mmCIF file of C-alpha atoms and ligand atoms in Angstrom:
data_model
loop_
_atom_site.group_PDB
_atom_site.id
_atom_site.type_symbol
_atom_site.label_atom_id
_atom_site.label_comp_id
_atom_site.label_asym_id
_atom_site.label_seq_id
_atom_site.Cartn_x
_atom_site.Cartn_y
_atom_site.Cartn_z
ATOM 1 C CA UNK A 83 9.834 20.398 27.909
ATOM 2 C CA UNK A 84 6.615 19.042 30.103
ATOM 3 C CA UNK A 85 4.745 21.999 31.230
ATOM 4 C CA UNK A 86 4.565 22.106 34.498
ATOM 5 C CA UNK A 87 0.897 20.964 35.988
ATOM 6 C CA UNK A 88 -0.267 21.387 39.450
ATOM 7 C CA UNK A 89 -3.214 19.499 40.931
ATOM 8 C CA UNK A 90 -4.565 20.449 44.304
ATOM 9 C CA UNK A 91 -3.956 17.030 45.966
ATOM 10 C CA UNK A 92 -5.403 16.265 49.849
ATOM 11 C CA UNK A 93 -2.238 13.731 50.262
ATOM 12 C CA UNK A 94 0.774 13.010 48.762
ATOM 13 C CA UNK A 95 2.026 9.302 50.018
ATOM 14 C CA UNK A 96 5.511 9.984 47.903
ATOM 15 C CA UNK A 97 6.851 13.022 50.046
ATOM 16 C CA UNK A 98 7.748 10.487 52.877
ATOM 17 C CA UNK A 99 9.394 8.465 49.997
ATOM 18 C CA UNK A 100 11.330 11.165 48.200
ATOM 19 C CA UNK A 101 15.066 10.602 49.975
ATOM 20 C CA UNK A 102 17.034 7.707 51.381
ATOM 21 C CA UNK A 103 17.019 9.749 54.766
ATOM 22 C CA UNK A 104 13.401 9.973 54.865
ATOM 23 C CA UNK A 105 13.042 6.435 53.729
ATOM 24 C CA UNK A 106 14.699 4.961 56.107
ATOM 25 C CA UNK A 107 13.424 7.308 58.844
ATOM 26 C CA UNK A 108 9.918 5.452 58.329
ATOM 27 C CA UNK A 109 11.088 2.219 57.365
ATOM 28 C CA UNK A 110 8.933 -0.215 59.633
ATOM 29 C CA UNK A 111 10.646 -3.348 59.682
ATOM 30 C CA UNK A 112 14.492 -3.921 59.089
ATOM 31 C CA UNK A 113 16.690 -7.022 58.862
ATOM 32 C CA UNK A 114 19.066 -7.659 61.181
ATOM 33 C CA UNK A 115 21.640 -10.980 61.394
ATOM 34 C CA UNK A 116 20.731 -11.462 64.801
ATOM 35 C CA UNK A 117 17.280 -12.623 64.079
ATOM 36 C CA UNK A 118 18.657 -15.347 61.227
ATOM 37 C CA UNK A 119 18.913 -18.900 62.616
ATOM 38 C CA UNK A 120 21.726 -20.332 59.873
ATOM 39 C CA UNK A 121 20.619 -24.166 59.364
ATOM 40 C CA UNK A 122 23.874 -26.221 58.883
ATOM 41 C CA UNK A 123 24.632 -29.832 57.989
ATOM 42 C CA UNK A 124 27.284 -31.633 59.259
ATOM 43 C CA UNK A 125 29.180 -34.910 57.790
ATOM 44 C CA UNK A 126 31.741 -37.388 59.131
ATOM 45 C CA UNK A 127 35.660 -36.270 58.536
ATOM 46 C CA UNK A 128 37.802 -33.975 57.981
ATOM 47 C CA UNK A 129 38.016 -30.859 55.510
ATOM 48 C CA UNK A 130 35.232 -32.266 53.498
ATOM 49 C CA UNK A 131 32.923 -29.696 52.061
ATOM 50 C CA UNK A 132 30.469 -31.235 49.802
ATOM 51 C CA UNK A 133 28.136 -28.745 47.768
ATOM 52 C CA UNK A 134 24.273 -29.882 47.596
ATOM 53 C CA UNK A 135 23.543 -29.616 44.051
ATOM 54 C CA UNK A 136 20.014 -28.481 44.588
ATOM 55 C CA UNK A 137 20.721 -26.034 47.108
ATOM 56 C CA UNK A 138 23.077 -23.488 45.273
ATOM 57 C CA UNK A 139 25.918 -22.107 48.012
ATOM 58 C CA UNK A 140 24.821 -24.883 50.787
ATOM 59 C CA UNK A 141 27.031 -27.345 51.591
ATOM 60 C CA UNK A 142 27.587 -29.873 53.979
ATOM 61 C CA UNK A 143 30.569 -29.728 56.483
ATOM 62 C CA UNK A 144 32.625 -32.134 58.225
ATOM 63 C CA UNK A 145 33.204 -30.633 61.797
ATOM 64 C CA UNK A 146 36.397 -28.684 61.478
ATOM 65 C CA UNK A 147 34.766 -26.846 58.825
ATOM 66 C CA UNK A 148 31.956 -26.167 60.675
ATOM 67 C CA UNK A 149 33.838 -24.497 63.433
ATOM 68 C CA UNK A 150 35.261 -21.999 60.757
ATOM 69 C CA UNK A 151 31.390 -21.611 59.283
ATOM 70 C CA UNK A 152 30.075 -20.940 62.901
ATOM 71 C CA UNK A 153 33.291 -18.223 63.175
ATOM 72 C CA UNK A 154 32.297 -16.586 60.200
ATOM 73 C CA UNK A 155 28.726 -16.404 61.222
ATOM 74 C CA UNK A 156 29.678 -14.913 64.826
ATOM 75 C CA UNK A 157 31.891 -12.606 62.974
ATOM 76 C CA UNK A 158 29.105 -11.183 60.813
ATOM 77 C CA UNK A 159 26.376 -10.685 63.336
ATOM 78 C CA UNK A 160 24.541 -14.426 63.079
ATOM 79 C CA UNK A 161 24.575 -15.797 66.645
ATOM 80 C CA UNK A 162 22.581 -18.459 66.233
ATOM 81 C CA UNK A 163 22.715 -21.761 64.189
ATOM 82 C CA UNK A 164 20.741 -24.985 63.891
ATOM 83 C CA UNK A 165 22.763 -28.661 63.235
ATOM 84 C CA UNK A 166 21.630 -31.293 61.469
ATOM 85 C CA UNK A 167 23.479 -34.362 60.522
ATOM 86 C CA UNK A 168 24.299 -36.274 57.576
ATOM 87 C CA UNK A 169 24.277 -40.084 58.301
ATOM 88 C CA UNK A 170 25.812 -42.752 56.125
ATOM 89 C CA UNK A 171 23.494 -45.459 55.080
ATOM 90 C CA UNK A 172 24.812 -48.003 56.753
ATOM 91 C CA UNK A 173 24.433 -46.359 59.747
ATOM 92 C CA UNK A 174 20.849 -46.471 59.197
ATOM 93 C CA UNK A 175 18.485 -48.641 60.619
ATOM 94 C CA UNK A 176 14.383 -49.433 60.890
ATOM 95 C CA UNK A 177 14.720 -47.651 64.453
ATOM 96 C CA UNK A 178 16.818 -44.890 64.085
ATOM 97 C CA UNK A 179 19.458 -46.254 67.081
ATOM 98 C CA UNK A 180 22.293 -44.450 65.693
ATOM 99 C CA UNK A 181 20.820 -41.269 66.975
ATOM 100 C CA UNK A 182 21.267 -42.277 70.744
ATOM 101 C CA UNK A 183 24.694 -43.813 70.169
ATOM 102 C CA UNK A 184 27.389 -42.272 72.516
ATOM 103 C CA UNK A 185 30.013 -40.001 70.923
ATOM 104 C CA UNK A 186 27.792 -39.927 67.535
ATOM 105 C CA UNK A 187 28.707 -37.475 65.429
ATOM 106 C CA UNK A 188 25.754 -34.687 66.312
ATOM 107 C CA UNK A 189 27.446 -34.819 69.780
ATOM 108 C CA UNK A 190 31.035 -34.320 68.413
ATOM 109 C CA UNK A 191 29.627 -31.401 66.504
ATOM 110 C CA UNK A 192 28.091 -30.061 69.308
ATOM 111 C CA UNK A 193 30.571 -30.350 71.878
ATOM 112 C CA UNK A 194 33.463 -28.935 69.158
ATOM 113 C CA UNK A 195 31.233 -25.792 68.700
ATOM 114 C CA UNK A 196 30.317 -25.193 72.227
ATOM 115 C CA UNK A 197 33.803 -25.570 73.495
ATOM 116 C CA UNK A 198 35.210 -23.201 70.374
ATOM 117 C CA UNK A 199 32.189 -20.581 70.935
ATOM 118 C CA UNK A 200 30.713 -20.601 74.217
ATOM 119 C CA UNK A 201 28.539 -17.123 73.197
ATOM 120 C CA UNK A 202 27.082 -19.122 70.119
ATOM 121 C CA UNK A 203 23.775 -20.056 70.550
ATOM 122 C CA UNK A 204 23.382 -23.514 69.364
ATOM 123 C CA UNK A 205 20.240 -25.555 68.484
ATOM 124 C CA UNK A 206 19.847 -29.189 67.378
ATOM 125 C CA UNK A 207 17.079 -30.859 65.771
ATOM 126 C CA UNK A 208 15.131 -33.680 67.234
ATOM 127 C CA UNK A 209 13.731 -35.665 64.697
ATOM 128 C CA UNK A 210 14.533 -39.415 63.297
ATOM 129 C CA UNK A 211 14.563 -39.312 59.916
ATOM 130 C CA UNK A 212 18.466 -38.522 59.705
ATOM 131 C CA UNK A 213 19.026 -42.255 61.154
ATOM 132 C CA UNK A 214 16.214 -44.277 59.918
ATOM 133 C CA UNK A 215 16.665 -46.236 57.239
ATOM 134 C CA UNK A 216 13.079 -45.340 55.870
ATOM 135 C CA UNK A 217 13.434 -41.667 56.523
ATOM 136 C CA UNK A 218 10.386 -41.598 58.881
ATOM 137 C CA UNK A 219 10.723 -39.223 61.574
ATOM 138 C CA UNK A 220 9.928 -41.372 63.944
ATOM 139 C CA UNK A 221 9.681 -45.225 64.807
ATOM 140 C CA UNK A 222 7.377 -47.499 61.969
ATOM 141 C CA UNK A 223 5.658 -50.942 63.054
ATOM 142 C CA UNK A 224 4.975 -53.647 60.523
ATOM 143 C CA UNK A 225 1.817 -52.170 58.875
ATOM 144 C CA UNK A 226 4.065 -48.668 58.768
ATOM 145 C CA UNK A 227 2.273 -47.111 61.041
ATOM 146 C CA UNK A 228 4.560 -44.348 62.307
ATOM 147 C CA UNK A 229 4.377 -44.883 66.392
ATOM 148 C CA UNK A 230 3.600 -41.456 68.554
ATOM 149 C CA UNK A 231 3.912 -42.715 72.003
ATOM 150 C CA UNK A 232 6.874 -45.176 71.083
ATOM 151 C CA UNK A 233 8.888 -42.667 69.642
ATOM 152 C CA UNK A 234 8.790 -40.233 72.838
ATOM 153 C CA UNK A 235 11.032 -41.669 74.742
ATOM 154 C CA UNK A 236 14.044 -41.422 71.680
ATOM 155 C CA UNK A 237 13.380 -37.837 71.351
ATOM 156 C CA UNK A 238 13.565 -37.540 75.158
ATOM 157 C CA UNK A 239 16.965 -39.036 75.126
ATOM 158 C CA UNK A 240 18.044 -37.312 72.247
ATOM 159 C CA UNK A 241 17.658 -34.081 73.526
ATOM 160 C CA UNK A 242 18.805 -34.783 76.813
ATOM 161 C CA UNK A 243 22.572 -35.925 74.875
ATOM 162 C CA UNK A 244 22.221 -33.169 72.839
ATOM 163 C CA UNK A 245 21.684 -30.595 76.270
ATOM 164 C CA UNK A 246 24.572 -33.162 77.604
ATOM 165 C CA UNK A 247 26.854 -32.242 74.809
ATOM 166 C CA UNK A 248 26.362 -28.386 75.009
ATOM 167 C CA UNK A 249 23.097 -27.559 73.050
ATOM 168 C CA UNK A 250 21.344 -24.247 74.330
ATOM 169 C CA UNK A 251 18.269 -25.126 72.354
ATOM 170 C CA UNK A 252 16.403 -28.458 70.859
ATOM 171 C CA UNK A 253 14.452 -27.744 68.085
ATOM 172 C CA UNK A 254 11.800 -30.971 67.866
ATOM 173 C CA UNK A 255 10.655 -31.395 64.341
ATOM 174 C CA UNK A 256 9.232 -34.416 64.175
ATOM 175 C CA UNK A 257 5.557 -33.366 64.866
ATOM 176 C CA UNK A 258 4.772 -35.898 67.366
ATOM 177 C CA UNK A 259 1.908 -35.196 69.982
ATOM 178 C CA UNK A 260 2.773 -34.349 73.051
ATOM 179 C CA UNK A 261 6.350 -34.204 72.270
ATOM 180 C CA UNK A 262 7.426 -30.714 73.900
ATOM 181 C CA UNK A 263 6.140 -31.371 77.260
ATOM 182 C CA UNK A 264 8.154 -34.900 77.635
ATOM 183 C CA UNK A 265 11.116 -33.688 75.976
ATOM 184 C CA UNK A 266 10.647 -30.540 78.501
ATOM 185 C CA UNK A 267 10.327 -33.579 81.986
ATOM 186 C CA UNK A 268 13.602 -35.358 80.657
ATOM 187 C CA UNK A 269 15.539 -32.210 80.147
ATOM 188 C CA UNK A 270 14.485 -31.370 83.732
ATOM 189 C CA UNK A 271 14.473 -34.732 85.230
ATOM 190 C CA UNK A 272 18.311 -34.463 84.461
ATOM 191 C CA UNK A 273 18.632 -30.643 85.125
ATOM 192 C CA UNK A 274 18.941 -29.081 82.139
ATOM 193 C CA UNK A 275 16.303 -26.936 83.350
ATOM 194 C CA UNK A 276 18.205 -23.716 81.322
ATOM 195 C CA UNK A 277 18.049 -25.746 77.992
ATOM 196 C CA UNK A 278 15.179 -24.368 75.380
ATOM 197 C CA UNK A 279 12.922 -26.105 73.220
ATOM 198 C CA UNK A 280 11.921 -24.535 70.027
ATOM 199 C CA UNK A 281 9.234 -26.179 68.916
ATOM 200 C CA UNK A 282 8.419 -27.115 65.372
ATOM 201 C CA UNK A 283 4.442 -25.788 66.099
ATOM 202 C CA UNK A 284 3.211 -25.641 63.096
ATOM 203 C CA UNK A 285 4.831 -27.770 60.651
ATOM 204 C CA UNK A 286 2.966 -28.559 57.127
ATOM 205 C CA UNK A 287 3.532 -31.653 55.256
ATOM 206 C CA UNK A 288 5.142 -29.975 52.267
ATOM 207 C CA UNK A 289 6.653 -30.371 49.004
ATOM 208 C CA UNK A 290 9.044 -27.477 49.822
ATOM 209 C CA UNK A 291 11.515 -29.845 51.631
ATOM 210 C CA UNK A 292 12.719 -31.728 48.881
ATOM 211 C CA UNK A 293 16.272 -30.061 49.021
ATOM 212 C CA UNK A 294 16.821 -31.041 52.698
ATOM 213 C CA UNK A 295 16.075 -34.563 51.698
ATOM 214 C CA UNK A 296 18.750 -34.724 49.139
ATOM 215 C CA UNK A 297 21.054 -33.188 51.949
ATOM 216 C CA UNK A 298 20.434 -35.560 53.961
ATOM 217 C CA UNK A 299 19.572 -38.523 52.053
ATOM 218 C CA UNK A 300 16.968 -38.320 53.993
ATOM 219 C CA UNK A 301 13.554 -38.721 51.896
ATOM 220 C CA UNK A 302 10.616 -41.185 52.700
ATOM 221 C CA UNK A 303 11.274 -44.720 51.471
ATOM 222 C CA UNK A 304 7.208 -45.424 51.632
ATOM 223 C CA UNK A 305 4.653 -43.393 52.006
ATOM 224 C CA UNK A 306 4.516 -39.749 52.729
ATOM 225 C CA UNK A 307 4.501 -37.538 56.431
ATOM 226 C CA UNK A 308 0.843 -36.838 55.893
ATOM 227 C CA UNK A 309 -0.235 -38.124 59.482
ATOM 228 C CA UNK A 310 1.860 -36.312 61.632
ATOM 229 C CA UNK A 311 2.824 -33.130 59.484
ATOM 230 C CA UNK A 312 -0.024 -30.590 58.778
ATOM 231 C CA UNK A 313 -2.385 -30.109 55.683
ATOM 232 C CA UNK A 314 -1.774 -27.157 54.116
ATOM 233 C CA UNK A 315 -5.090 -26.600 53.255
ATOM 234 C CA UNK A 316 -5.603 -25.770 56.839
ATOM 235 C CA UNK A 317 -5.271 -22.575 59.161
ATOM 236 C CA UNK A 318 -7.490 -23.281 62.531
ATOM 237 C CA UNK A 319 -5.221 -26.199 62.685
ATOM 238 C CA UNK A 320 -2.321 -24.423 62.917
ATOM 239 C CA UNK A 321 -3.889 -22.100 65.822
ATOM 240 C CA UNK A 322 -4.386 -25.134 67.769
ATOM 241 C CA UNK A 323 -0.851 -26.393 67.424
ATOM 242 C CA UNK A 324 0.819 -23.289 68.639
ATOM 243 C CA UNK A 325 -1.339 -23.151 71.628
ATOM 244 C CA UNK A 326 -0.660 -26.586 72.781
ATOM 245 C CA UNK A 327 3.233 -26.627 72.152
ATOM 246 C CA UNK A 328 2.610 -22.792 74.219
ATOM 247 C CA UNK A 329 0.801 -24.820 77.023
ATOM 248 C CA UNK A 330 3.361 -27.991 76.837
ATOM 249 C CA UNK A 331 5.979 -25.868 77.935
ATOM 250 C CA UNK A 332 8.017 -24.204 74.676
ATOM 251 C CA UNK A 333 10.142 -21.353 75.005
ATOM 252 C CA UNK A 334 9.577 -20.351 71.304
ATOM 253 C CA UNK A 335 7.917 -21.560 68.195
ATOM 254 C CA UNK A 336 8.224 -21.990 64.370
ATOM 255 C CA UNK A 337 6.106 -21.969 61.584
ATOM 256 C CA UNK A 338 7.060 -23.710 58.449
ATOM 257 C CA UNK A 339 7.558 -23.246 55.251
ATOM 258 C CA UNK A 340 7.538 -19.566 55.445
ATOM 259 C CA UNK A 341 6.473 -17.730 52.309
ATOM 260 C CA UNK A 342 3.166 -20.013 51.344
ATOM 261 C CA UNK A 343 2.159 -19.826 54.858
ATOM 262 C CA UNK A 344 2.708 -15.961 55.683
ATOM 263 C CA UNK A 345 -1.153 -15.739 56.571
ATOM 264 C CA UNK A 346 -0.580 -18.355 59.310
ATOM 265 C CA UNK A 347 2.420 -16.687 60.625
ATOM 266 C CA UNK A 348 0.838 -13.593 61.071
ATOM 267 C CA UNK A 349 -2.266 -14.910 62.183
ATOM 268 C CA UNK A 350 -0.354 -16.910 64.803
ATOM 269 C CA UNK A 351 1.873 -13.551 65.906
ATOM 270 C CA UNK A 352 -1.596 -12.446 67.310
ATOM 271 C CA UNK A 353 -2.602 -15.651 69.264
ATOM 272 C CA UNK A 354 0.858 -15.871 71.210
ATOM 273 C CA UNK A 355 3.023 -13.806 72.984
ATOM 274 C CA UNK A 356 6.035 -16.437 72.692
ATOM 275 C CA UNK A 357 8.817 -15.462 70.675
ATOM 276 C CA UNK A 358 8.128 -16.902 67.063
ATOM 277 C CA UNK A 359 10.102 -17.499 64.212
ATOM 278 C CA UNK A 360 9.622 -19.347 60.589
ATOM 279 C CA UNK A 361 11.810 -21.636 58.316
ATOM 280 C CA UNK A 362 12.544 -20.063 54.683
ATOM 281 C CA UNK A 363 12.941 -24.070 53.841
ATOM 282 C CA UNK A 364 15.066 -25.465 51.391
ATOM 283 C CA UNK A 365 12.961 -25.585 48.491
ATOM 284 C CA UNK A 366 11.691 -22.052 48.846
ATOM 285 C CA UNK A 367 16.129 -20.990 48.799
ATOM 286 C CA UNK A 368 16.248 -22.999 45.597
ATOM 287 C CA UNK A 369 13.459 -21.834 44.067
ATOM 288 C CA UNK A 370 15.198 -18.518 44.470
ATOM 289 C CA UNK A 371 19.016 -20.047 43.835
ATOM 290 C CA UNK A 372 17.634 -21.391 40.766
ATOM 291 C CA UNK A 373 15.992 -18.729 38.885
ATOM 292 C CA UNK A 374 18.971 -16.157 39.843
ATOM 293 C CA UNK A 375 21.586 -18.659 38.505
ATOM 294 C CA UNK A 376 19.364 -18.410 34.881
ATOM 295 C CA UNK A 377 19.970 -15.029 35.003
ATOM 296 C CA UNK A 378 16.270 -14.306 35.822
ATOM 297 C CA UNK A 379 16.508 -12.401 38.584
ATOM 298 C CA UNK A 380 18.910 -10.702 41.322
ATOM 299 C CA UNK A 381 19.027 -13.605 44.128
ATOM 300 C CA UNK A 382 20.504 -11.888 46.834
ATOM 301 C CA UNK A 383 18.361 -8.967 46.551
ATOM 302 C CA UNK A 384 15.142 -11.328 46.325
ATOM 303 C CA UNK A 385 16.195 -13.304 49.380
ATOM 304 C CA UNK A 386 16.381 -10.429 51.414
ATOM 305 C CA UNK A 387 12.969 -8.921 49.898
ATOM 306 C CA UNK A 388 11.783 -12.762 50.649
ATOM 307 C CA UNK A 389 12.943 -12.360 54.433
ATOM 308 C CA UNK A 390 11.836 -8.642 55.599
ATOM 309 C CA UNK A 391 8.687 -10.305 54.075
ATOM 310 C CA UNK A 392 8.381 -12.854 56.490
ATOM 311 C CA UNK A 393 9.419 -10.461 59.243
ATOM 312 C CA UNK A 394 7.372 -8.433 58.448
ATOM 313 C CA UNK A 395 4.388 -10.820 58.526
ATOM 314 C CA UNK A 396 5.160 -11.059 62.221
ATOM 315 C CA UNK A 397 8.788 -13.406 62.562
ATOM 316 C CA UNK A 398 11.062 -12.643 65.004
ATOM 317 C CA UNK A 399 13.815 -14.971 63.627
ATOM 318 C CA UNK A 400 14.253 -16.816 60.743
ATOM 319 C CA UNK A 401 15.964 -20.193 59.560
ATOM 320 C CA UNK A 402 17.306 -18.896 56.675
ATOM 321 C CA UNK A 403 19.956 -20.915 53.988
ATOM 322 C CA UNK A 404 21.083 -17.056 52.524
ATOM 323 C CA UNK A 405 22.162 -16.237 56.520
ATOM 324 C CA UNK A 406 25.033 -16.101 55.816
ATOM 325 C CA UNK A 407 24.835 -14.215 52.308
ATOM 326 C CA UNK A 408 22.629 -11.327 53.323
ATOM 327 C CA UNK A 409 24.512 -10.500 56.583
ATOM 328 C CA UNK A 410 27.515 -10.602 54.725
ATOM 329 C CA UNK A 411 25.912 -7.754 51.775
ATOM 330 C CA UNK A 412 24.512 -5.736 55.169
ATOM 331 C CA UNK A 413 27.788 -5.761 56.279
ATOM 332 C CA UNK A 414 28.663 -3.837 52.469
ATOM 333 C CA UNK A 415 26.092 -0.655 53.813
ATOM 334 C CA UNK A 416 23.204 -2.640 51.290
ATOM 335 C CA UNK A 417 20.330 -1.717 52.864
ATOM 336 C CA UNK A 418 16.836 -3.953 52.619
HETATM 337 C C1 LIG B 750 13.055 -33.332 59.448
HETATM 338 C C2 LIG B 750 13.150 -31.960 58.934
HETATM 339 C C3 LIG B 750 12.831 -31.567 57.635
HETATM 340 C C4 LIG B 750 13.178 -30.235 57.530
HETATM 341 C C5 LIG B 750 13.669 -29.815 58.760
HETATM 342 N N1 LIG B 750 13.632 -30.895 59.640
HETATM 343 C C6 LIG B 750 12.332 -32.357 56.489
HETATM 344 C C7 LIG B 750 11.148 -33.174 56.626
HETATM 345 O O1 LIG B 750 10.322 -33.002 57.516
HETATM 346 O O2 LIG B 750 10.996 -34.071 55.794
HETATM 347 C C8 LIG B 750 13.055 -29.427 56.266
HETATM 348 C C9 LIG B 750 13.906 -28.227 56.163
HETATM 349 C C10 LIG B 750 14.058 -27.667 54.787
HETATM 350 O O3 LIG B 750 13.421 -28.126 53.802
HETATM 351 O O4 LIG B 750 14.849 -26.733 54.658
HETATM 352 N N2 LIG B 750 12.434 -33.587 60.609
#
């Protein structure tokens, strides 16, 4: 038996920890599945689900499927998703032109969802490197240069088909300058003046979104995204991105990857009264995935720990793989 000792202590830090009542009653951040953004990829026909092997519980959907995803998502609190599609390679070309094709299949997608779940909020990315053939996200001239000023114009149209087809937001995440305030004129110029942009601010040019690449088939054939994605050795950089996608005209922005750049997100929260979100990206979920299919570690509980993290740090939403997931164990009474 310890004898019992009492020391004469100014402040005790573990009273307000001593019950799940009192715990929670000073709890200052909480998840909610309103604030994910569930990234989704979508493939040609019909009941196809094909698993991405380095992306543990991910898998890509042909669009029927995706309608029952997106119900499922509704149904557990997640009201917002972001598509991205999975092109064949022969659909592929140098320019990318399978992305302003009528009826493609990003429309069909959209469209389908919209008309099945008119409350959803939907998002599409605007980027190139689904359709080119180099996996560039935008167009390359003979030296490989990748082309700013050329490549406008194809995210301008591809945002206005995606607005066409039902989109509430484009997501541009091709880091392009100047890309949010034309994409912003052609959504107006053919009045989608209610459709959002979430801009891609602050996007780094990291090795975090290898994953995504083997989703899509999507990965650099030369070269790397160095010029138009950001250094991660930098943070003033960043600053100045979010306040010229602010100025251009976005509704809300994004930092990316999430858990290495935490300082920039919450450096960034104070610069900008916007709504702002991050991307847990793929490689970051697999890092996770990976170690809890070893054994190594609880990966549900660690995703969530991973996300009120990044909340915390100053996110208001977050694209997260484990959306899903974690608003399905919230719905059990498992509190983070
Ligand atoms: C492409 C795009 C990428 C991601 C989102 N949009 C990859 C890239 O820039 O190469 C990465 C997402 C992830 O890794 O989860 N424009």
């Amino acid at each position: 038996m310890q004898e019992k000792v009492v020391q004469l202590l100014q402040q005790r830090p573990r009273r307000n920890r001593q019950s799940p009542a009192i715990r929670s009653l000073v709890q200052e951040t909480r998840l909610h599945p309103s604030n994910f953004i569930a990234p989704l990829f979508v493939i040609e026909g019909v009941s196809m689900a094909q698993p991405v092997p380095s992306m543990p519980g991910v898998e890509r959907l042909s669009i029927d499927l995706l309608l029952k995803e997106a119900e499922e998502l509704l149904e557990l609190g997640v009201g917002a998703i972001d598509l991205f599609p999975v092109i064949a390679k022969d659909a592929k070309d140098r320019c990318g032109s399978e992305a302003l094709r009528k009826g493609n299949l990003i429309e069909r997608a959209v469209s389908a969802l919209k008309r099945a779940f008119p409350e959803l909020c939907l998002m599409v990315d605007i980027a190139l490197d689904p359709y080119t053939d180099h996996g560039h996200d935008g167009l390359v001239d003979d030296e490989g240069h990748i082309l700013n000023d050329e490549t406008l114009p194809i995210l301008g149209k591809m945002a206005e088909a995606a607005a066409a087809a039902g989109a509430d937001f484009v997501a541009p995440s091709d880091m392009m300058d100047g890309r949010v305030s034309y994409i912003r004129q052609c959504l107006d110029q053919e009045g989608h003046t209610q459709v959002g942009i979430l801009s891609y601010a602050v996007k780094y040019a990291s090795s975090l979104y290898a994953p995504f690449r083997d989703a899509l088939h999507s990965g650099p054939k030369f070269g790397d995204k160095k010029t138009y994605q950001m250094n991660p050795a930098n943070r003033r950089e960043a600053l100045r991105e979010i306040s010229l996608d602010e100025h251009e005209g976005a509704d809300m922005l994004l930092i990316k990857p999430a858990l290495p750049y935490l300082d920039i997100l919450s450096k960034a929260r104070e610069l900008t009264h916007l709504p702002l979100g991050a991307y847990h990206v793929s490689g970051e979920y697999a890092m996770i995935m990976a170690a809890a299919q070893q054994g190594w570690l609880d990966g549900d509980r660690v995703l969530a720990e991973t996300l009120l993290s990044i909340k915390r740090a100053g996110a208001d939403f977050i694209f997260t793989y484990g959306a899903k997931r974690i608003a399905a164990l919230m719905r059990t009474g498992c509190d983070f």
